[in-house]
Coordinates of C-alpha atoms in Angstrom, one line a residue:
Chain L
M971 CA -14.2 -20.3 17.4
N972 CA -17.9 -21.1 16.9
R973 CA -18.3 -17.6 15.9
R974 CA -15.6 -17.9 13.3
L975 CA -17.4 -20.8 11.7
T976 CA -20.8 -19.1 11.7
H977 CA -19.2 -16.2 10.0
A978 CA -17.4 -18.4 7.6
W979 CA -18.9 -16.7 4.6
L980 CA -17.9 -13.3 5.8
V981 CA -14.3 -13.9 5.9
L982 CA -12.1 -12.6 3.2
A983 CA -11.5 -14.2 0.0
V984 CA -8.6 -14.3 -2.1
A985 CA -7.7 -12.6 -5.3
A986 CA -7.8 -15.6 -7.6
S987 CA -4.4 -14.5 -8.7
L988 CA -2.5 -11.4 -8.1
A989 CA 0.4 -12.1 -10.3
A990 CA -0.7 -10.4 -13.5
G991 CA -4.2 -9.2 -13.0
C992 CA -6.6 -9.8 -15.7
G993 CA -9.8 -9.4 -13.8
G994 CA -12.6 -11.7 -12.7
K995 CA -12.1 -15.4 -12.9
K996 CA -9.5 -15.3 -15.5
R997 CA -6.0 -16.5 -14.7
P998 CA -3.1 -14.3 -15.6
P999 CA -0.6 -15.3 -18.2
A1000 CA 2.0 -17.4 -16.6
V1001 CA 5.3 -16.0 -17.5
S1002 CA 8.2 -18.2 -18.2
T1003 CA 11.6 -17.2 -19.6
A1004 CA 14.2 -18.9 -21.6
P1005 CA 17.2 -17.8 -23.5
P1006 CA 16.0 -17.3 -27.0
S1007 CA 18.8 -19.0 -28.9
S1008 CA 19.7 -21.8 -26.6
G1009 CA 18.2 -25.2 -26.5
E1010 CA 17.6 -25.1 -22.8
P1011 CA 14.1 -25.7 -21.5
A1012 CA 12.2 -22.7 -20.3
G1013 CA 13.6 -21.2 -17.1
S1014 CA 11.5 -21.0 -14.1
L1015 CA 10.3 -17.7 -13.0
P1016 CA 8.0 -17.8 -10.0
T1017 CA 4.6 -18.1 -11.5
E1018 CA 2.3 -16.6 -9.0
V1019 CA -0.7 -18.6 -9.7
P1020 CA -2.6 -19.7 -6.6
P1021 CA -3.5 -23.4 -6.2
A1022 CA -6.7 -24.1 -8.0
G1023 CA -8.0 -26.1 -5.1
E1024 CA -11.2 -25.4 -3.2
P1025 CA -11.2 -22.4 -0.9
G1026 CA -10.7 -23.1 2.7
P1027 CA -13.6 -23.3 5.1
D1028 CA -13.7 -19.6 5.8
V1029 CA -12.4 -18.3 2.6
R1030 CA -14.0 -17.6 -0.7
T1031 CA -12.3 -17.0 -3.9
L1032 CA -12.9 -14.0 -6.1
G1033 CA -14.8 -16.1 -8.5
A1034 CA -17.1 -17.4 -5.9
E1035 CA -17.7 -13.9 -4.7
A1036 CA -19.1 -12.9 -8.0
A1037 CA -21.5 -15.8 -7.9
R1038 CA -22.7 -15.1 -4.3
G1039 CA -21.9 -11.8 -2.8
E1040 CA -24.2 -11.7 0.3
D1041 CA -24.6 -8.6 2.2
F1042 CA -22.9 -8.3 5.6
T1043 CA -25.2 -8.4 8.5
P1044 CA -23.2 -7.5 11.6
S1045 CA -24.1 -9.3 14.8
D1046 CA -24.2 -5.9 16.6
A1047 CA -25.9 -2.8 15.4
E1048 CA -23.3 -0.7 13.8
T1049 CA -25.1 1.4 11.4
G1050 CA -23.5 4.6 12.6
E1051 CA -26.9 6.4 12.7
G1052 CA -30.4 6.2 14.0
G1053 CA -31.7 4.4 17.1
P1054 CA -33.4 5.6 20.2
L1055 CA -30.4 7.5 21.6
A1056 CA -29.2 10.7 20.0
D1057 CA -25.6 11.3 19.0
I1058 CA -23.4 13.6 21.1
H1059 CA -20.9 15.9 19.4
F1060 CA -17.4 17.0 20.1
E1061 CA -15.1 19.9 19.4
Y1062 CA -12.4 19.6 16.8
D1063 CA -9.6 17.2 17.8
S1064 CA -11.0 16.8 21.2
P1065 CA -12.3 13.8 23.1
N1066 CA -13.7 15.9 25.9
L1067 CA -17.4 16.0 26.6
T1068 CA -19.1 19.4 26.1
D1069 CA -21.8 20.6 28.5
Q1070 CA -24.3 19.8 25.8
A1071 CA -23.0 16.3 25.4
R1072 CA -23.2 15.7 29.2
S1073 CA -26.8 16.8 29.3
V1074 CA -27.6 14.4 26.3
L1075 CA -25.8 11.6 28.1
E1076 CA -27.9 12.2 31.3
K1077 CA -31.0 11.7 29.2
H1078 CA -29.5 8.5 27.8
A1079 CA -28.7 7.3 31.3
L1080 CA -32.3 7.8 32.2
W1081 CA -33.5 6.0 29.2
L1082 CA -31.2 3.1 30.0
Q1083 CA -32.6 2.9 33.5
N1084 CA -36.0 2.4 32.0
H1085 CA -34.8 -0.1 29.4
R1086 CA -32.9 -2.6 31.6
G1087 CA -32.4 -5.1 28.8
A1088 CA -30.8 -2.7 26.4
K1089 CA -27.1 -2.8 25.8
V1090 CA -25.1 -0.1 24.1
L1091 CA -22.2 -0.1 21.7
V1092 CA -20.7 3.4 21.9
E1093 CA -19.1 4.3 18.6
G1094 CA -16.6 7.1 18.4
H1095 CA -16.5 9.0 15.1
C1096 CA -14.3 11.8 13.8
D1097 CA -14.3 14.4 11.0
E1098 CA -12.1 13.8 8.0
R1099 CA -9.2 16.1 9.1
G1100 CA -6.2 14.2 10.3
T1101 CA -4.9 10.8 9.5
V1102 CA -6.8 7.5 9.5
E1103 CA -4.8 6.1 12.4
Y1104 CA -5.0 9.2 14.6
N1105 CA -8.7 9.5 14.1
L1106 CA -9.2 5.8 15.0
A1107 CA -7.5 6.5 18.2
L1108 CA -9.3 9.8 18.8
G1109 CA -12.7 8.0 18.1
E1110 CA -11.8 5.5 20.7
K1111 CA -11.1 8.2 23.2
R1112 CA -14.5 9.8 22.4
A1113 CA -16.3 6.6 22.8
R1114 CA -14.6 5.9 26.2
A1115 CA -15.4 9.4 27.4
A1116 CA -19.1 8.9 26.7
R1117 CA -19.0 5.4 28.2
D1118 CA -17.3 6.5 31.3
Y1119 CA -19.8 9.3 31.9
L1120 CA -22.7 6.9 31.4
A1121 CA -21.1 4.5 33.9
S1122 CA -20.6 7.4 36.3
L1123 CA -24.4 8.0 36.1
G1124 CA -25.1 4.5 37.2
V1125 CA -25.3 2.5 34.0
A1126 CA -23.8 -0.9 34.6
S1127 CA -20.5 -1.2 32.7
D1128 CA -21.3 -4.6 31.3
R1129 CA -24.1 -3.0 29.3
L1130 CA -21.6 -0.6 27.7
R1131 CA -19.1 -1.4 25.0
T1132 CA -17.0 1.0 22.9
T1133 CA -15.5 1.0 19.5
S1134 CA -14.0 3.5 17.1
Y1135 CA -14.7 4.2 13.5
G1136 CA -12.3 7.1 13.2
K1137 CA -13.2 9.0 10.1
E1138 CA -14.2 5.9 8.2
R1139 CA -18.0 6.4 8.5
P1140 CA -18.9 10.0 8.2
L1141 CA -22.5 11.0 8.3
D1142 CA -21.9 13.8 5.9
A1143 CA -19.3 13.4 3.2
G1144 CA -19.0 17.2 2.8
N1145 CA -15.7 19.1 3.1
N1146 CA -16.9 22.0 5.2
E1147 CA -17.4 23.0 8.8
A1148 CA -21.1 21.8 9.0
A1149 CA -20.1 18.4 7.7
W1150 CA -17.2 18.1 10.1
A1151 CA -19.3 19.2 13.1
A1152 CA -21.9 16.5 12.2
N1153 CA -19.2 13.9 11.9
R1154 CA -17.5 14.5 15.2
R1155 CA -19.8 12.4 17.3
A1156 CA -20.4 9.4 19.5
H1157 CA -23.2 7.2 18.2
F1158 CA -25.1 4.8 20.5
A1159 CA -26.0 1.5 18.8
V1160 CA -28.6 -0.1 21.0
S1161 CA -29.3 -3.8 21.1
R1162 CA -32.0 -5.4 23.3
Chain Q
M1265 CA 24.0 8.5 -0.9
E1266 CA 21.6 10.2 -3.1
Q1267 CA 19.8 8.1 -5.7
P1268 CA 19.5 9.5 -9.2
A1269 CA 16.0 10.8 -8.8
S1270 CA 16.5 13.8 -10.9
R1271 CA 13.5 14.5 -13.1
S1272 CA 15.5 16.2 -15.8
R1273 CA 16.8 13.6 -18.2
A1274 CA 19.0 16.1 -20.0
S1275 CA 21.2 16.8 -17.0
S1276 CA 23.3 14.0 -15.7
S1277 CA 23.2 13.7 -12.0
P1278 CA 26.4 12.7 -10.3
R1279 CA 25.0 9.4 -9.1
R1280 CA 23.6 8.5 -12.5
S1281 CA 27.0 8.3 -14.0
D1282 CA 27.7 5.5 -11.4
V1283 CA 25.0 3.4 -12.9
T1284 CA 26.9 0.5 -14.2
L1285 CA 25.6 -2.0 -16.6
V1286 CA 27.1 -5.3 -16.3
A1287 CA 26.7 -7.1 -19.6
V1288 CA 26.8 -10.8 -19.7
V1289 CA 26.4 -12.3 -23.0
A1290 CA 23.0 -14.1 -23.1
A1291 CA 23.1 -14.1 -19.4
L1292 CA 20.3 -15.3 -17.4
V1293 CA 22.1 -15.4 -14.1
L1294 CA 22.1 -11.9 -12.8
A1295 CA 24.0 -10.4 -10.0
R1296 CA 22.0 -10.6 -6.8
D1297 CA 23.6 -7.8 -5.0
S1298 CA 21.7 -4.5 -5.0
R1299 CA 24.9 -2.4 -5.3
P1300 CA 26.5 -1.7 -8.6
A1301 CA 28.7 -4.7 -9.1
Q1302 CA 32.3 -4.3 -9.8
A1303 CA 32.5 -7.6 -11.5
P1304 CA 29.9 -10.3 -12.2
P1305 CA 30.3 -13.7 -10.5
S1306 CA 32.3 -15.7 -13.1
P1307 CA 30.7 -15.7 -16.5
P1308 CA 32.8 -16.1 -19.6
P1309 CA 32.8 -13.0 -21.9
T1310 CA 31.7 -9.9 -20.1
I1311 CA 31.7 -6.3 -20.8
V1312 CA 31.2 -3.4 -18.4
I1313 CA 29.9 -0.1 -19.6
T1314 CA 30.4 2.7 -17.2
G1315 CA 30.2 6.5 -17.4
G1316 CA 27.5 9.1 -17.7
F1317 CA 26.8 8.3 -21.3
D1318 CA 24.4 5.4 -21.1
R1319 CA 21.5 6.3 -23.2
F1320 CA 18.8 3.8 -23.8
A1321 CA 17.1 3.4 -27.1
L1322 CA 13.7 1.7 -26.9
P1323 CA 12.4 1.3 -30.4
D1324 CA 8.9 0.0 -31.0
C1325 CA 8.4 -3.7 -30.3
V1326 CA 8.5 -5.6 -33.5
P1327 CA 5.5 -7.9 -34.1
R1328 CA 5.3 -10.9 -36.3
K1329 CA 4.5 -9.8 -39.8
G1330 CA 0.9 -9.5 -40.8
D1331 CA -0.5 -10.5 -37.5
E1332 CA -2.9 -8.2 -35.7
A1333 CA -2.8 -10.1 -32.4
S1334 CA 1.0 -9.7 -32.3
R1335 CA 0.8 -6.1 -33.2
E1336 CA -1.7 -5.6 -30.3
V1337 CA 0.7 -7.2 -27.8
C1338 CA 3.6 -5.2 -29.2
R1339 CA 1.7 -1.9 -28.8
T1340 CA 1.2 -2.6 -25.1
V1341 CA 4.7 -3.9 -24.5
T1342 CA 6.3 -0.8 -26.1
Q1343 CA 4.1 1.6 -24.2
V1344 CA 4.3 -0.1 -20.8
L1345 CA 8.0 -0.9 -21.0
R1346 CA 8.7 2.8 -21.7
A1347 CA 6.5 3.9 -18.9
D1348 CA 8.0 1.5 -16.5
L1349 CA 11.6 2.5 -17.2
Q1350 CA 10.7 6.2 -17.2
F1351 CA 9.1 5.7 -13.8
E1352 CA 12.2 4.1 -12.5
N1353 CA 13.9 7.4 -13.2
L1354 CA 17.3 5.8 -13.5
F1355 CA 18.2 5.9 -17.2
K1356 CA 18.3 8.5 -20.0
F1357 CA 16.5 7.8 -23.2
V1358 CA 17.1 8.6 -26.9
P1359 CA 14.1 10.7 -27.9
P1360 CA 11.5 8.8 -30.1
S1361 CA 11.9 11.5 -32.8
L1362 CA 15.5 10.5 -33.3
I1363 CA 14.6 6.8 -33.4
S1364 CA 12.0 7.4 -36.1
A1365 CA 14.7 9.3 -38.1
I1366 CA 16.8 6.2 -38.7
P1367 CA 15.9 3.3 -41.0
A1368 CA 13.6 0.5 -39.7
M1369 CA 15.6 -2.0 -37.8
D1370 CA 16.0 -5.7 -38.6
P1371 CA 15.6 -7.1 -35.0
E1372 CA 17.9 -10.0 -35.9
V1373 CA 20.8 -7.8 -36.9
P1374 CA 20.5 -4.3 -35.7
N1375 CA 22.7 -1.8 -37.5
F1376 CA 24.6 -0.5 -34.6
T1377 CA 26.1 2.3 -36.6
D1378 CA 22.7 3.8 -37.0
W1379 CA 22.0 3.6 -33.3
K1380 CA 25.4 5.0 -32.4
G1381 CA 24.6 7.9 -34.8
I1382 CA 21.6 9.0 -32.7
G1383 CA 23.5 8.7 -29.5
A1384 CA 22.3 5.4 -28.2
S1385 CA 24.6 3.4 -26.0
V1386 CA 22.1 0.6 -25.0
L1387 CA 19.6 -0.8 -27.5
V1388 CA 16.6 -2.5 -26.1
V1389 CA 14.9 -4.7 -28.8
T1390 CA 11.5 -6.3 -28.1
R1391 CA 9.6 -8.6 -30.4
A1392 CA 6.3 -10.4 -29.9
Q1393 CA 4.2 -13.1 -31.6
V1394 CA 0.9 -14.6 -30.6
T1395 CA 0.0 -18.1 -31.4
A1396 CA -3.4 -19.5 -30.4
G1397 CA -3.8 -17.1 -27.5
E1398 CA -0.3 -17.7 -26.3
A1399 CA 2.1 -14.7 -26.5
T1400 CA 5.8 -14.9 -26.7
V1401 CA 7.7 -11.7 -26.1
E1402 CA 11.5 -11.5 -26.6
L1403 CA 13.8 -9.0 -25.0
R1404 CA 17.3 -8.4 -26.2
V1405 CA 19.6 -5.8 -24.8
H1406 CA 22.6 -4.8 -26.8
S1407 CA 25.6 -2.7 -26.2
V1408 CA 25.6 -0.3 -29.2
E1409 CA 29.3 0.3 -28.8
T1410 CA 30.4 -3.3 -29.2
G1411 CA 27.3 -4.9 -30.7
Q1412 CA 27.4 -7.5 -28.0
S1413 CA 24.3 -8.9 -26.3
M1414 CA 23.9 -7.9 -22.7
L1415 CA 20.7 -9.7 -22.0
A1416 CA 18.4 -12.0 -23.9
K1417 CA 15.1 -13.3 -22.5
R1418 CA 12.0 -14.8 -23.7
Y1419 CA 8.7 -14.5 -21.9
S1420 CA 5.6 -16.5 -22.7
G1421 CA 2.1 -16.7 -21.4
R1422 CA -1.4 -15.9 -22.2
A1423 CA -1.9 -13.0 -24.5
D1424 CA -4.7 -11.3 -22.7
N1425 CA -2.6 -9.2 -20.3
P1426 CA 0.6 -8.2 -22.2
R1427 CA 1.4 -5.6 -19.6
V1428 CA 2.9 -8.4 -17.5
F1429 CA 5.6 -9.1 -20.1
A1430 CA 6.7 -5.4 -20.2
H1431 CA 6.8 -5.3 -16.4
Q1432 CA 8.9 -8.4 -16.3
A1433 CA 11.2 -6.9 -19.0
S1434 CA 11.5 -3.7 -17.1
D1435 CA 12.5 -5.5 -13.9
D1436 CA 15.0 -7.6 -15.8
L1437 CA 16.6 -4.4 -17.1
M1438 CA 16.7 -3.0 -13.6
T1439 CA 18.4 -6.1 -12.4
L1440 CA 20.9 -5.7 -15.1
A1441 CA 21.8 -2.3 -13.6
N1442 CA 21.8 -3.9 -10.2
Y1443 CA 18.7 -2.2 -9.0
R1444 CA 15.5 -3.6 -7.6
G1445 CA 12.7 -2.7 -10.1
V1446 CA 9.2 -1.8 -9.1
A1447 CA 7.4 -2.9 -12.3
R1448 CA 5.9 -6.1 -10.9
T1449 CA 5.2 -4.8 -7.4
K1450 CA 1.6 -4.4 -6.1
I1451 CA -0.1 -1.8 -4.1
A1452 CA -2.9 -2.7 -1.7
F1453 CA -5.5 -0.1 -1.0
V1454 CA -8.9 0.5 0.5
S1455 CA -12.0 1.5 -1.6
D1456 CA -15.7 1.9 -1.1
R1457 CA -16.3 1.2 -4.8
D1458 CA -18.3 -2.0 -4.2
A1459 CA -20.3 -0.6 -1.3
L1460 CA -24.1 -1.1 -1.7
P1461 CA -26.1 2.1 -1.7
G1462 CA -26.5 3.4 1.8
R1463 CA -23.9 1.0 3.2
K1464 CA -20.7 2.5 4.3
T1465 CA -18.5 -0.5 3.7
K1466 CA -14.9 -0.6 2.5
E1467 CA -12.9 -3.5 1.1
I1468 CA -9.2 -4.2 0.5
Y1469 CA -8.0 -4.3 -3.1
V1470 CA -4.7 -5.0 -4.8
M1471 CA -3.5 -3.4 -8.0
D1472 CA -0.4 -3.2 -10.1
Y1473 CA 2.0 -0.5 -9.1
D1474 CA 0.8 1.6 -12.1
G1475 CA -2.8 1.4 -11.0
Y1476 CA -3.9 -1.3 -13.5
N1477 CA -5.6 -4.6 -12.8
P1478 CA -7.3 -3.7 -9.5
R1479 CA -8.6 -6.9 -7.7
R1480 CA -10.7 -7.2 -4.7
V1481 CA -9.3 -9.1 -1.8
T1482 CA -11.8 -9.0 1.0
V1483 CA -15.5 -9.8 0.4
N1484 CA -17.1 -9.5 3.8
R1485 CA -19.0 -6.3 3.1
S1486 CA -18.0 -4.8 6.4
L1487 CA -15.4 -2.1 7.1
N1488 CA -11.9 -3.3 6.1
I1489 CA -9.0 -0.9 6.3
L1490 CA -5.3 -0.3 6.9
P1491 CA -3.8 -3.0 4.7
N1492 CA -0.1 -3.9 5.2
W1493 CA 1.9 -6.3 3.1
S1494 CA 4.1 -9.0 4.5
P1495 CA 7.7 -8.7 3.2
D1496 CA 7.3 -11.8 1.0
G1497 CA 4.2 -10.4 -0.7
R1498 CA 2.1 -13.4 0.2
S1499 CA 0.0 -12.0 3.0
L1500 CA -1.8 -8.8 3.9
A1501 CA -2.6 -7.8 7.4
Y1502 CA -5.5 -5.5 7.8
V1503 CA -8.2 -4.3 10.2
S1504 CA -11.7 -5.6 9.8
Y1505 CA -14.9 -4.7 11.6
R1506 CA -16.6 -7.9 10.4
R1507 CA -17.3 -9.0 14.0
G1508 CA -18.5 -5.5 14.8
N1509 CA -15.3 -4.6 16.6
P1510 CA -12.0 -3.7 14.9
D1511 CA -9.6 -6.6 14.9
I1512 CA -6.5 -7.5 12.8
F1513 CA -6.6 -10.3 10.4
V1514 CA -3.8 -11.7 8.2
A1515 CA -4.8 -12.9 4.7
S1516 CA -2.6 -15.4 3.0
I1517 CA -3.7 -14.3 -0.4
Y1518 CA -2.2 -17.1 -2.5
E1519 CA -3.2 -19.9 -0.1
G1520 CA -6.7 -18.7 0.4
K1521 CA -6.6 -18.6 4.2
S1522 CA -7.0 -15.9 6.8
T1523 CA -6.0 -15.9 10.4
D1524 CA -7.2 -13.8 13.2
L1525 CA -4.3 -12.0 14.7
T1526 CA -5.7 -10.1 17.6
G1527 CA -8.7 -12.3 18.5
D1528 CA -12.0 -11.1 19.8
K1529 CA -10.6 -9.8 23.0
G1530 CA -12.4 -6.5 23.2
G1531 CA -10.8 -3.1 22.6
G1532 CA -9.9 -2.1 19.1
A1533 CA -6.8 -3.2 17.2
F1534 CA -5.5 -1.0 14.4
A1535 CA -2.6 -0.2 12.1
P1536 CA -0.8 -3.5 11.6
S1537 CA 2.8 -3.5 10.4
F1538 CA 4.9 -6.5 9.5
S1539 CA 8.4 -6.7 10.8
P1540 CA 11.0 -6.8 8.0
D1541 CA 11.5 -10.6 8.6
G1542 CA 7.8 -11.2 8.4
K1543 CA 7.7 -13.0 11.7
R1544 CA 6.0 -10.3 13.8
V1545 CA 3.3 -7.7 13.5
A1546 CA 3.3 -4.4 15.4
Y1547 CA -0.1 -2.7 15.9
A1548 CA -2.0 -0.3 18.0
S1549 CA -4.5 -1.6 20.5
S1550 CA -6.7 -0.2 23.2
R1551 CA -7.2 -3.6 24.8
A1552 CA -5.4 -2.5 28.0
G1553 CA -7.6 0.6 28.2
N1554 CA -5.5 3.0 26.3
M1555 CA -4.2 3.1 22.7
D1556 CA -0.7 1.6 22.9
I1557 CA 1.8 -0.1 20.6
W1558 CA 1.8 -3.8 20.7
V1559 CA 3.9 -6.5 19.0
A1560 CA 2.7 -10.1 18.4
N1561 CA 3.9 -13.1 16.4
V1562 CA 2.3 -13.3 13.0
D1563 CA 0.0 -16.0 14.3
G1564 CA -1.1 -13.7 17.1
S1565 CA 0.8 -15.5 19.9
S1566 CA 2.8 -13.7 22.5
P1567 CA 1.3 -10.2 22.3
R1568 CA 3.4 -7.7 24.1
R1569 CA 2.7 -4.1 25.0
L1570 CA 5.6 -1.7 24.2
T1571 CA 4.2 1.6 25.2
S1572 CA 2.2 2.4 28.4
T1573 CA 2.1 6.2 28.8
G1574 CA -1.4 7.6 29.2
A1575 CA -1.1 9.1 25.7
L1576 CA -2.5 7.9 22.5
D1577 CA 0.2 5.8 20.6
T1578 CA -0.5 4.4 17.2
A1579 CA 0.7 3.8 13.6
P1580 CA 3.8 1.7 14.2
T1581 CA 6.4 1.1 11.4
W1582 CA 9.6 -0.9 11.6
S1583 CA 13.1 0.2 10.8
P1584 CA 14.7 -1.8 7.9
T1585 CA 16.8 -3.7 10.5
G1586 CA 13.7 -4.7 12.5
Q1587 CA 15.4 -3.3 15.7
E1588 CA 13.4 -0.1 16.0
I1589 CA 9.8 1.0 15.6
A1590 CA 8.6 4.5 14.7
F1591 CA 5.1 5.5 15.8
T1592 CA 2.8 8.4 16.5
S1593 CA 2.2 9.6 20.0
D1594 CA 0.4 12.7 21.4
R1595 CA 2.4 12.5 24.6
S1596 CA 3.7 15.9 24.0
G1597 CA 0.3 17.4 23.5
T1598 CA 0.2 17.1 19.7
P1599 CA 0.7 14.1 17.5
Q1600 CA 4.4 13.6 16.8
I1601 CA 6.6 10.8 15.5
Y1602 CA 8.7 8.9 18.0
V1603 CA 11.2 6.1 17.7
M1604 CA 11.8 3.3 20.2
D1605 CA 13.6 -0.1 20.2
T1606 CA 11.5 -3.2 20.0
E1607 CA 11.5 -3.5 23.8
G1608 CA 9.8 -0.2 24.0
L1609 CA 12.9 1.5 25.4
N1610 CA 15.1 4.3 24.2
V1611 CA 12.1 6.4 23.1
R1612 CA 13.0 9.6 21.4
R1613 CA 11.1 12.2 19.4
L1614 CA 11.8 12.3 15.7
T1615 CA 9.7 15.2 14.4
T1616 CA 10.0 18.7 15.8
V1617 CA 8.6 20.9 13.0
G1618 CA 4.8 21.4 12.9
N1619 CA 2.1 20.6 15.4
W1620 CA 0.7 17.5 13.8
N1621 CA 2.9 14.7 12.5
D1622 CA 1.4 11.3 12.1
A1623 CA 1.3 8.0 10.1
P1624 CA 5.0 7.3 9.8
S1625 CA 6.5 4.9 7.2
W1626 CA 10.1 4.0 7.5
N1627 CA 12.0 3.7 4.3
P1628 CA 12.8 0.0 3.9
S1629 CA 16.0 0.6 2.1
K1630 CA 19.0 0.7 4.4
Q1631 CA 20.5 3.1 2.0
F1632 CA 18.0 5.9 3.0
S1633 CA 17.7 6.5 6.6
E1634 CA 14.4 8.4 6.6
V1635 CA 10.8 8.3 7.6
A1636 CA 7.9 9.5 5.5
Y1637 CA 4.8 10.8 7.4
T1638 CA 1.7 12.9 7.2
A1639 CA 2.2 16.5 8.4
R1640 CA -0.1 19.4 8.9
L1641 CA 2.0 22.2 7.6
E1642 CA -0.6 24.8 6.7
G1643 CA -4.2 25.3 7.8
N1644 CA -6.3 22.1 7.9
V1645 CA -4.5 20.5 5.1
F1646 CA -2.2 17.6 5.4
D1647 CA 0.8 16.8 3.2
I1648 CA 3.5 14.1 2.9
A1649 CA 6.8 14.9 4.4
V1650 CA 10.0 13.0 4.9
V1651 CA 12.4 13.4 7.8
D1652 CA 16.1 12.4 7.6
I1653 CA 16.8 10.5 10.8
A1654 CA 20.3 11.6 11.1
T1655 CA 19.9 15.3 10.4
R1656 CA 16.2 15.7 11.3
Q1657 CA 15.9 17.7 8.1
V1658 CA 12.4 17.7 6.7
R1659 CA 11.4 17.8 3.0
Q1660 CA 7.8 18.4 2.0
L1661 CA 6.7 16.2 -0.9
T1662 CA 3.2 17.4 -1.7
Q1663 CA 1.5 20.7 -1.8
G1664 CA -1.9 22.0 -3.1
R1665 CA -3.5 18.6 -3.7
G1666 CA -6.1 18.8 -1.0
S1667 CA -4.8 16.7 1.8
C1668 CA -2.3 13.9 1.2
E1669 CA -1.8 11.2 3.8
Y1670 CA -0.9 7.6 4.4
P1671 CA 2.6 7.3 2.8
S1672 CA 4.0 3.9 2.1
W1673 CA 7.4 3.1 0.5
A1674 CA 8.0 0.8 -2.4
P1675 CA 10.3 -2.1 -1.3
S1676 CA 13.2 -0.5 -3.1
G1677 CA 12.8 2.7 -1.1
R1678 CA 13.2 4.7 -4.3
H1679 CA 9.4 5.5 -4.6
L1680 CA 6.4 5.9 -2.3
T1681 CA 2.7 5.9 -2.6
F1682 CA 0.0 7.9 -0.7
A1683 CA -3.5 9.1 -1.1
C1684 CA -4.6 12.6 -1.8
G1685 CA -8.1 14.2 -1.8
R1686 CA -10.8 15.9 0.1
G1687 CA -14.3 15.0 1.2
G1688 CA -15.4 11.8 -0.5
K1689 CA -12.9 12.1 -3.4
W1690 CA -9.6 10.4 -2.7
Q1691 CA -7.2 8.9 -5.1
I1692 CA -3.9 7.1 -4.9
A1693 CA -0.7 8.8 -6.0
V1694 CA 2.9 7.5 -6.6
A1695 CA 6.0 9.6 -6.4
D1696 CA 9.8 9.3 -6.5
R1697 CA 11.3 9.7 -3.0
L1698 CA 12.2 13.3 -3.6
G1699 CA 8.6 14.1 -4.8
Q1700 CA 9.8 15.5 -8.1
T1701 CA 7.3 13.6 -10.1
I1702 CA 3.9 12.9 -8.5
T1703 CA 1.5 10.7 -10.5
M1704 CA -2.2 10.2 -9.7
L1705 CA -3.0 6.5 -10.5
P1706 CA -6.0 5.5 -12.6
A1707 CA -7.4 3.7 -9.6
G1708 CA -11.0 3.4 -10.7
P1709 CA -14.3 4.4 -9.1
G1710 CA -15.0 5.2 -5.5
K1711 CA -12.9 6.7 -2.8
N1712 CA -9.5 5.0 -3.0
E1713 CA -7.2 5.5 0.0
Q1714 CA -4.7 3.9 2.4
P1715 CA -2.3 2.5 -0.1
D1716 CA 0.4 0.1 1.0
W1717 CA 3.2 -0.7 -1.5
G1718 CA 4.1 -4.3 -1.4
P1719 CA 6.6 -6.6 -3.1

């Protein structure tokens, strides 16, 4: 709850009006209809204009966004690259650890023995082939495979968390084997 | 059965001849039923035009004389209304060359003999005038045969986005034919267009169904993906990494509020999907250790796990009745589409062709019992396919556009959207449900993907 308040400004804002898009802070034309040749007052079509009131505590409007627009600083390292622990890589469409990945993880386990305060967020990543949803699930499996192996090497499980980015954060935006191989990875975001 | 989705406007499909226009003189009350009505409720003088000969004439919108602002509005109204109605793929049109061959029309008293002479059966007259930034657009629909008015409406509002008048007019014409129009619907999508250099952030956007007026919804500069509209079009569920971990949020986009659906409970939560009544959300979550399908109330209460095989289950989508859920599972070794009831029982496999079928989207119209999905049919390329639930017959909608994925139906079920591309270049497409006309939308800069077609 606290967390939510602290991150108030992060939370989504609202398109000032979606009814009839006219960009930025402008409001769309409100549309009303009426029979042309009758004396009746204008009929009421739903005019999708949002209330002009202040945004809620954790919501900003599109207009306010233009005025501010802070950058997002995640509470956890989630850069997807860099850090003291090298990425491990996977075969296409596989969450299984390769021999090479195991030997890298063994070094990571050693490093973690020597850096007792360090905690690790294991991020699973995928190449661009396959759907968004499937890759998110596959990335999760990859992260868990890496985590489980680290845990089996004696790293306390409360120092290890997992998440998945699927194919949403490729290292290499290329559309070729080399790019795909680089993107099929588990990344280790370390916080101390 | 089959909707008139034929691309050829010259040939008359069997269904098209069933399109019935119910003409109510100066009627504002339109039939609510989505089926072609046999008779309107109880209005005074009515006429019914049936048969395969309905040909729409859409002459240029008539602006107030000598007024540039009115001309400007008229140009947009003419162009957008024609595009909207052509997209609906329901009517035939008198070619513009024939329209320009007859004398200019007095919009007050059209000479119906002229229009009959060029084969029109329905005349759609639009006029516009702008006064002090306020536009008024008038729509009149006439039966050419009888000269009677079938529909008369006036729209007014600010003159700076005249497209909205045309969209409204198009939807009113569709309602007249007892169909649900798409012209005022919105598509939510994901884009990296506002990512700062070096930051791999994505935000949720909303645009008109034709790709115009994109507007940003989320502003948290994190990763925001997988938007899904509530059935009433007032909320968007989506996945955000704003806390570092993927969770589902529901944004009430007109009230300016957002709620946290899955909470910060560890494990990822993905792929939200509103039930047809808008009261529940199905999603995929690894909270219990494995990626499974869950259902919770829209406020996040009473989360319930529906699948519990060791397999990866994701991408739920509801049947139009809300009694079944289709989803992806790799329980057979490859990703395939399965169907279950909302208790998680009666699981059966829906796709049998191909070794990778994923990301199902159930057609929301009860008229079409079918599920669109993403299929790997050749090599490493993905395409959009649709499977008929009764016959299991599969039709492939896309081919040769790189990969296409993430299908989502329009509320009417007559059209769908998806994203196509490769590498960092993805754009959003719309198509009729048979895939005969596929249009890439002018979606703007950046990688644009994961479209969800809303009300």
